[in-house]
Coordinates of N, CA, C and O in Angstrom, one line a residue:
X12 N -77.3 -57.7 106.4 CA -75.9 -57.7 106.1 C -75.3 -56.5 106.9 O -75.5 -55.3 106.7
X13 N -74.5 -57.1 107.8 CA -74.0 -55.6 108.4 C -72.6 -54.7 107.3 O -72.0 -54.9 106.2
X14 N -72.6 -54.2 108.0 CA -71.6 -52.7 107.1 C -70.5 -53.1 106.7 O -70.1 -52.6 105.6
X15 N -69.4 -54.3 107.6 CA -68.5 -54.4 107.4 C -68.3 -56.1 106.2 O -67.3 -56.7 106.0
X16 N -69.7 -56.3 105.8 CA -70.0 -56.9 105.2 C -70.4 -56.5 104.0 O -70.9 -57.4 103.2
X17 N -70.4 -55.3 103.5 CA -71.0 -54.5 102.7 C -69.9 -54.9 101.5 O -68.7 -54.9 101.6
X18 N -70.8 -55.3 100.1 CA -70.3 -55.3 98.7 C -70.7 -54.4 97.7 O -71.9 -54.3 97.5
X19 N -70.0 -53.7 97.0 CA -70.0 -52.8 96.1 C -71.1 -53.4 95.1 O -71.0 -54.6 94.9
X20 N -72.0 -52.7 94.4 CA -72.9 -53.4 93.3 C -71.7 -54.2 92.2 O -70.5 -53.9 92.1
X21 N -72.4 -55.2 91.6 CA -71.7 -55.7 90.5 C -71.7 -55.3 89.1 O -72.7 -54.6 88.8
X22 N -70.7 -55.6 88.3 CA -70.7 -54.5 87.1 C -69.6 -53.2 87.7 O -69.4 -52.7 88.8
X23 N -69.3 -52.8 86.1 CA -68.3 -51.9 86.3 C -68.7 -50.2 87.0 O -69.7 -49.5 86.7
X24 N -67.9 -50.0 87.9 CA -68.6 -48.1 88.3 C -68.8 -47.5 87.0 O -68.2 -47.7 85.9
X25 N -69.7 -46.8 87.4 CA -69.8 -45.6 85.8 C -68.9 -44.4 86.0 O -68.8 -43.6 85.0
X26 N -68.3 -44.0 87.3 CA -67.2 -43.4 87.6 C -65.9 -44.0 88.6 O -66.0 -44.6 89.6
X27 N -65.0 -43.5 88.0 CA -63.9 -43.9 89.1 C -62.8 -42.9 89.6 O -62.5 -42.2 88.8
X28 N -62.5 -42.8 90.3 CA -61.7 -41.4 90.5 C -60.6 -41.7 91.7 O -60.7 -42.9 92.2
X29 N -59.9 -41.2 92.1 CA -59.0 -40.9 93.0 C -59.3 -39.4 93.6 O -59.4 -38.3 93.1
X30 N -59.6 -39.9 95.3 CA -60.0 -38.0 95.7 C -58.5 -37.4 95.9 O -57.8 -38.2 96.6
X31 N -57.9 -36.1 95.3 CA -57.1 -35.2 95.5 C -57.5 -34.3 96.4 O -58.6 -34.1 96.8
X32 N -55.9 -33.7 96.7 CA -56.5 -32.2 97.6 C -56.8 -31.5 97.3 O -57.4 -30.7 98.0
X33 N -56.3 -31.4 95.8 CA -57.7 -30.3 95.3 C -58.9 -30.4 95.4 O -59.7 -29.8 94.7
X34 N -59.5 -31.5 96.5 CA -60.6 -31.9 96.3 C -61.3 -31.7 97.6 O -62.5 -31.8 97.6
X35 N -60.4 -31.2 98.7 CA -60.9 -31.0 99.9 C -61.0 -29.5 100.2 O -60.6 -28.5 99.6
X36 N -61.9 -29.5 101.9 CA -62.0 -28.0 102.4 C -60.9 -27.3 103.1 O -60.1 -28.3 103.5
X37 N -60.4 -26.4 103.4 CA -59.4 -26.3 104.1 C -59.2 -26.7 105.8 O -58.3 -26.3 106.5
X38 N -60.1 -27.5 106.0 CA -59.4 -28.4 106.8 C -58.9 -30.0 106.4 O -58.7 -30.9 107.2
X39 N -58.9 -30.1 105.2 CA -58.4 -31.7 104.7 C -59.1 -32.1 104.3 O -58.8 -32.9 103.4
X40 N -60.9 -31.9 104.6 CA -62.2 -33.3 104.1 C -62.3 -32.8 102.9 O -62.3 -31.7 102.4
X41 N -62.4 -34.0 102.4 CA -63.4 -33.8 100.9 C -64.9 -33.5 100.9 O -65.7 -34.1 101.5
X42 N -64.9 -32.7 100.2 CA -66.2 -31.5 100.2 C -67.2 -32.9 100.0 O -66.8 -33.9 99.4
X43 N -68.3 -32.6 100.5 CA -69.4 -32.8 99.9 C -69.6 -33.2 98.9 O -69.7 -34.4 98.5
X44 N -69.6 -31.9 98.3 CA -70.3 -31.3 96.9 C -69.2 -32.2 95.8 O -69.6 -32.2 94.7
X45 N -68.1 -32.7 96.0 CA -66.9 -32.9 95.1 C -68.2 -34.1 95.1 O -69.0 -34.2 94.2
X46 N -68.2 -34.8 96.0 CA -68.3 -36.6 95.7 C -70.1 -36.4 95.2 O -70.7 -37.4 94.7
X47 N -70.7 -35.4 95.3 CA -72.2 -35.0 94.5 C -71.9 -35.2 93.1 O -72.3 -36.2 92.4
X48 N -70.8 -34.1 92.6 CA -70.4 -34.0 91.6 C -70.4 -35.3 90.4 O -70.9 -35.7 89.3
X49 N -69.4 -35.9 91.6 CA -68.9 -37.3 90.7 C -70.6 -38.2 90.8 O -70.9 -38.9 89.8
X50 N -71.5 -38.2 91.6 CA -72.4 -39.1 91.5 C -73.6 -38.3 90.5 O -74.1 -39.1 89.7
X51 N -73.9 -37.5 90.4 CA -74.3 -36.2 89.2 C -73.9 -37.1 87.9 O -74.7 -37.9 87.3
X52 N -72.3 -36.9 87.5 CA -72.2 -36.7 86.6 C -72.3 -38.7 86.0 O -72.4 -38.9 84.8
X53 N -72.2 -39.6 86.8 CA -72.6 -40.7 86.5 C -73.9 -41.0 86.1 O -74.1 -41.7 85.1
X54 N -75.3 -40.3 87.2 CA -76.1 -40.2 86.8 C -76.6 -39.5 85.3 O -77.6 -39.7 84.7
X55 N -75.9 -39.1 85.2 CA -76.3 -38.0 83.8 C -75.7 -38.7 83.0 O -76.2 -38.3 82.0
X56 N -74.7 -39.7 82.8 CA -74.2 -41.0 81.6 C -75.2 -41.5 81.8 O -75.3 -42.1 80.8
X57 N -76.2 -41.7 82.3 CA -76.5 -43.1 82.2 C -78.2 -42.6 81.8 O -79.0 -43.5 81.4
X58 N -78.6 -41.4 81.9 CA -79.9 -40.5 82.2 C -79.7 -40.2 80.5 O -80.7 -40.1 79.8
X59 N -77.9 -40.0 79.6 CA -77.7 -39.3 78.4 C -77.9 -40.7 77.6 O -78.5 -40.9 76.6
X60 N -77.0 -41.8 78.4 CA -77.3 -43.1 77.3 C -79.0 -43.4 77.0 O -79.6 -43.4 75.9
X61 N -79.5 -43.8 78.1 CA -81.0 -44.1 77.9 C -81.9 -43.2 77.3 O -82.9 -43.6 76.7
X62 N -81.6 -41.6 77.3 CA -82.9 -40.8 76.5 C -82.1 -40.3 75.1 O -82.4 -39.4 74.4
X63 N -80.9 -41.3 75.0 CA -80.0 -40.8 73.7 C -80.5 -39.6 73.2 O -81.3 -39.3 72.4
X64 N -79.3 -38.3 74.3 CA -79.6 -37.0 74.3 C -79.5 -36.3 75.0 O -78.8 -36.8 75.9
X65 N -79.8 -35.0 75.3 CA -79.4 -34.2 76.5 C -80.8 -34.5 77.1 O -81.9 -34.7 76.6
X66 N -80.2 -34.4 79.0 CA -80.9 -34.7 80.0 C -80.1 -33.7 81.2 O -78.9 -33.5 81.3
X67 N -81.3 -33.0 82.1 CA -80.7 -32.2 83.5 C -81.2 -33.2 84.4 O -81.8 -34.1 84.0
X68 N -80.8 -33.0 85.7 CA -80.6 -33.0 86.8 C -82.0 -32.1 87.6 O -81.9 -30.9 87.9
X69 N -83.5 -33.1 87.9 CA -83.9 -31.9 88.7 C -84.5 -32.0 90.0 O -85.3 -31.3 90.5
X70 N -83.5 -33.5 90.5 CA -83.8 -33.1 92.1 C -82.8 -34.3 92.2 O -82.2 -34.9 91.2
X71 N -82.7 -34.6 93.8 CA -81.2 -35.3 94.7 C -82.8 -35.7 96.1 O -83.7 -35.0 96.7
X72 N -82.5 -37.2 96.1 CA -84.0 -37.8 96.9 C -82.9 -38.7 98.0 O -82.3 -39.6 97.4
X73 N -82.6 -38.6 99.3 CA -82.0 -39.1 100.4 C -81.2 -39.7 100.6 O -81.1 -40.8 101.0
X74 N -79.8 -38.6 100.1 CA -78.5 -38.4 100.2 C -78.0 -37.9 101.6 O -78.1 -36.8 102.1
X75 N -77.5 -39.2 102.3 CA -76.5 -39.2 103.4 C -75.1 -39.7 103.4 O -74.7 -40.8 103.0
X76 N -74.7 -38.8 103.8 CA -73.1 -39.0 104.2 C -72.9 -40.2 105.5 O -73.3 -40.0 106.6
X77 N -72.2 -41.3 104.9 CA -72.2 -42.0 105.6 C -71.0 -42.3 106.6 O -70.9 -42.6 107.8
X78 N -70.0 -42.1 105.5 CA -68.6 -42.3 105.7 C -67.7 -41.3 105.2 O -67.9 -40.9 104.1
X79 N -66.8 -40.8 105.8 CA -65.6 -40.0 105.0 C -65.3 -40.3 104.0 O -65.3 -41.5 104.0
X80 N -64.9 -39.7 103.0 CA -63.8 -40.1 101.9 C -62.2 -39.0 102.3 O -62.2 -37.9 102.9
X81 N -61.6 -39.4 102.0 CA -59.9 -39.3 102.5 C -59.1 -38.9 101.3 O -59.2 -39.5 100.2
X82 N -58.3 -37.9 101.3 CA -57.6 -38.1 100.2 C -56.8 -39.3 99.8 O -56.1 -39.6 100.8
X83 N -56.6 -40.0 98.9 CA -55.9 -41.3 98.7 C -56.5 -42.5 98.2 O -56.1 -43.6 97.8
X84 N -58.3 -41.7 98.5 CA -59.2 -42.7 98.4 C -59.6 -43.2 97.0 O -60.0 -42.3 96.2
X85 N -59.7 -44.6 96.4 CA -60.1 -44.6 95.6 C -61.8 -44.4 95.5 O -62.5 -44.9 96.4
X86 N -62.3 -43.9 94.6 CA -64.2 -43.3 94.8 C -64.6 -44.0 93.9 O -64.6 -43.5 92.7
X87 N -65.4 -45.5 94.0 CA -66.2 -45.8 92.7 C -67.9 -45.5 93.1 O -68.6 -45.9 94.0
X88 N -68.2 -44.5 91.7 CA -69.7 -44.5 91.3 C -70.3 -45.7 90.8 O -69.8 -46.3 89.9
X89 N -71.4 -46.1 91.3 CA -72.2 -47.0 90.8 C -73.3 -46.1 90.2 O -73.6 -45.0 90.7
X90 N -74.0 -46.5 89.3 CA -75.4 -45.9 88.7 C -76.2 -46.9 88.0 O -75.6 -47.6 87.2
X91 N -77.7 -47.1 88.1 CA -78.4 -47.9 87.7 C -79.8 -47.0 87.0 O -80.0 -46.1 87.8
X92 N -80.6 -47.0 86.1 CA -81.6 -46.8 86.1 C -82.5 -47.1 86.6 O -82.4 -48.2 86.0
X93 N -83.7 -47.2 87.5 CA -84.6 -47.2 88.0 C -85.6 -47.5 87.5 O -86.2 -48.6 87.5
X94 N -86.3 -46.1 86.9 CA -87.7 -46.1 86.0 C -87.8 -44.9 85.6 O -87.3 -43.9 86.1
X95 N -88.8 -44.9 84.3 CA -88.8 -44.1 83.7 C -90.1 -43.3 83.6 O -91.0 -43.9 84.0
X96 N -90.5 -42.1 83.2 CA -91.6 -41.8 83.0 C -91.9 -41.6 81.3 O -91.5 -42.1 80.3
X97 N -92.7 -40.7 81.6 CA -93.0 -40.2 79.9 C -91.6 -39.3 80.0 O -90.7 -40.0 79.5
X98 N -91.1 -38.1 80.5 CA -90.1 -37.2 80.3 C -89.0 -37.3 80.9 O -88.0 -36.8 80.5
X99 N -89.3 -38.2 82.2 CA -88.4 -38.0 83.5 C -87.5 -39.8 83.4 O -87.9 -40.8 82.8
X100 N -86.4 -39.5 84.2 CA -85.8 -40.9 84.7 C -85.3 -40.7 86.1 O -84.8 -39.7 86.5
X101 N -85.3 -41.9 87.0 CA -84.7 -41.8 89.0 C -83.9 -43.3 88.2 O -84.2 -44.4 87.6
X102 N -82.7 -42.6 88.8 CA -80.8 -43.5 88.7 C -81.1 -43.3 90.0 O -81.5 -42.3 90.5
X103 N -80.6 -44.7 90.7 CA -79.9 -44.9 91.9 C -78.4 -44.9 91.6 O -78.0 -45.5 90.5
X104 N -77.4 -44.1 92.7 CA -76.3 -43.9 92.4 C -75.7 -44.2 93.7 O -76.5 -43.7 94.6
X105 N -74.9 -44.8 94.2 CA -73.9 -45.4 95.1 C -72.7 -45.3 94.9 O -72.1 -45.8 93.9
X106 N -72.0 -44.3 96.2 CA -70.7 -43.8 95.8 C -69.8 -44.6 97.2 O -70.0 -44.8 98.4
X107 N -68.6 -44.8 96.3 CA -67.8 -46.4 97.4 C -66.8 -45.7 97.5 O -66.5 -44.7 96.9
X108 N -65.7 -46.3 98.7 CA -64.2 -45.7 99.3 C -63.7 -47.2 99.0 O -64.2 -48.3 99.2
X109 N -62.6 -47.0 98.5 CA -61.5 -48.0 99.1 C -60.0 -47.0 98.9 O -59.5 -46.3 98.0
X110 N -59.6 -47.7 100.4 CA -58.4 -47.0 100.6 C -57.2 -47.5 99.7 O -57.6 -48.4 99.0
X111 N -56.0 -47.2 99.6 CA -55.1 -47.2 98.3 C -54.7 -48.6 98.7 O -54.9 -49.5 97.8
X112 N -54.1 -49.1 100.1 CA -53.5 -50.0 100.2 C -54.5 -51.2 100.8 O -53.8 -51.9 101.5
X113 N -55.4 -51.4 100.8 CA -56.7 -52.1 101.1 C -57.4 -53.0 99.9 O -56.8 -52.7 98.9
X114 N -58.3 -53.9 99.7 CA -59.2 -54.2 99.3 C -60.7 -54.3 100.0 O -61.7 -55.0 99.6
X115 N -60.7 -53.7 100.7 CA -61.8 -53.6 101.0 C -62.7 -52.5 100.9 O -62.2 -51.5 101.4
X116 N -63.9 -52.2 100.3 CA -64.8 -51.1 100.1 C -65.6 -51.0 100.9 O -65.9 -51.9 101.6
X117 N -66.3 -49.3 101.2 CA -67.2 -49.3 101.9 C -68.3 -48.2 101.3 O -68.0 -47.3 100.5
X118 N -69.2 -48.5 101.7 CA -70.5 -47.1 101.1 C -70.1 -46.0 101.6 O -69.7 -46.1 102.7
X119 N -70.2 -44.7 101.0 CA -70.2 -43.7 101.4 C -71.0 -42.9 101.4 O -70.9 -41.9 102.1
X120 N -72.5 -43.1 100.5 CA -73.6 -42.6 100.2 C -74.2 -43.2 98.7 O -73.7 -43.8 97.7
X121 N -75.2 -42.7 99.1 CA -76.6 -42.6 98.2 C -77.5 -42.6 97.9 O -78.3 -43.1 98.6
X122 N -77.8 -42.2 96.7 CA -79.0 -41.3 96.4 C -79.8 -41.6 94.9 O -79.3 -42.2 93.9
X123 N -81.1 -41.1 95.2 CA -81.7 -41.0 93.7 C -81.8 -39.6 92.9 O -82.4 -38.6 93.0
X124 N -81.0 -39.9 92.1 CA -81.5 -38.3 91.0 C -82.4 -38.9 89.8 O -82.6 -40.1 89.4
X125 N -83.0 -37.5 89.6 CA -84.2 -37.6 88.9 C -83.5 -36.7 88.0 O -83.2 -35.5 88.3
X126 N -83.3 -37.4 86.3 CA -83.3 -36.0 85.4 C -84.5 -36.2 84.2 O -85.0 -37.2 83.7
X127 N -84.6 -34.7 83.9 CA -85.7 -35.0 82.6 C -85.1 -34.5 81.0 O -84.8 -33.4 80.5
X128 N -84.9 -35.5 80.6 CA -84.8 -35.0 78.8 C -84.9 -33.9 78.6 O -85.8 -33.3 79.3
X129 N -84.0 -33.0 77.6 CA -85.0 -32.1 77.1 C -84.2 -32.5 75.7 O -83.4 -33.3 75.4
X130 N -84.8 -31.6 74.8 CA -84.7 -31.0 73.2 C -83.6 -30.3 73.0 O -82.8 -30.4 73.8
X131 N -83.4 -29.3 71.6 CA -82.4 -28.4 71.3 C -83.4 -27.2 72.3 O -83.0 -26.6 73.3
X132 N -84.5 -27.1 71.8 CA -85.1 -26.3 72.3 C -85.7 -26.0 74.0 O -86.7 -25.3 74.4
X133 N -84.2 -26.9 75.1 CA -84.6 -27.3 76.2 C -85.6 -27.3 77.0 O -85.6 -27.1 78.2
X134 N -87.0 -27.6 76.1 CA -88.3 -28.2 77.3 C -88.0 -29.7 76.7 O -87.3 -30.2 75.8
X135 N -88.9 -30.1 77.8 CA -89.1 -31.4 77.8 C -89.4 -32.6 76.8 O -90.6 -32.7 76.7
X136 N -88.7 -33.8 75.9 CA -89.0 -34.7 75.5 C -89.5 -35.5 75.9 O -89.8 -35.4 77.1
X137 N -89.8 -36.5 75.4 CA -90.4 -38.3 75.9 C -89.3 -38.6 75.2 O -88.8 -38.3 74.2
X138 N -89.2 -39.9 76.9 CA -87.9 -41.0 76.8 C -88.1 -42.3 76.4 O -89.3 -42.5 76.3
X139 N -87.4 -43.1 76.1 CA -88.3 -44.4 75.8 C -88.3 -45.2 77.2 O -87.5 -45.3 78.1
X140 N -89.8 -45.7 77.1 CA -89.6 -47.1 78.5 C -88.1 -48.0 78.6 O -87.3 -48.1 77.7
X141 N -87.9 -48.5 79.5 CA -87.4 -49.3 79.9 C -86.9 -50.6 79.7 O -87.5 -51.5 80.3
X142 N -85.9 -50.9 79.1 CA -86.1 -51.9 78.2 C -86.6 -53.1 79.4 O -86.6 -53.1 80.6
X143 N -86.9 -54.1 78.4 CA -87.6 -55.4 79.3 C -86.7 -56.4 79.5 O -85.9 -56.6 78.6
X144 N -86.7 -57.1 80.5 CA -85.5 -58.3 80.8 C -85.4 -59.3 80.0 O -86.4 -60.0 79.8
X145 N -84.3 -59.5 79.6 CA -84.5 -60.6 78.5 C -84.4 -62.1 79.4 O -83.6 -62.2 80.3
X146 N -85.1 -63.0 79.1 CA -86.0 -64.1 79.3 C -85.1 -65.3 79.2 O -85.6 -66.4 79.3

């Protein structure tokens, strides 16, 4: 499927945003790090839903910038779970553009984060597996 063929995952974003200029560098782009942020903190809904609890962030696995995002732009996060370990969980996260007066979306990046549970006592918990597909 080429690029301009490209469809957004199905199901709702776990983030949605509009980029502002508070959101860019002082030449106009939107930072990086803004649209990390928003894919972070998706990941981490979905890292807090599954280990019902607090969960960090402790690594970012082959995140490229694909496409600009623009001020104007609408930004949806996608996030899915992956797999689980005993402590740890990898969300794939996919972050999309569509311009204001458009319907069409495009990828802008993505990546796997990896967060691990922890406790009150922030070391490490066990998460539960995965639930299983229902049949």
């Amino acid at each position: 499927m080429g690029k301009a063929e490209e469809r957004p995952p199905e199901g709702s974003p776990a983030v949605r945003v509009i980029a502002m200029p508070a959101d860019t560098n002082p030449y106009g782009d939107i930072f990086g790090g803004w649209l990390m942020s928003l894919m972070d903190s998706a990941a981490g809904s979905i890292a807090a839903r599954h280990s019902k609890g607090r969960a960090v962030t402790i690594a970012v696995e082959g995140m490229t910038f694909l496409r600009p995002v623009v001020v104007g732009d609408e930004v949806s996060v996608y996030a899915t779970l992956e797999s689980v370990g005993h402590t740890s969980m990898k969300i794939a996260v996919e972050a999309w553009r569509r311009t204001r007066h458009d319907e069409r979306s495009y990828r802008v990046t993505r990546a796997v984060f990896t967060f691990v549970a922890i406790g009150e006592d922030r070391q490490p918990r066990a998460v539960p597996p995965v639930p299983a597909p229902v049949a």
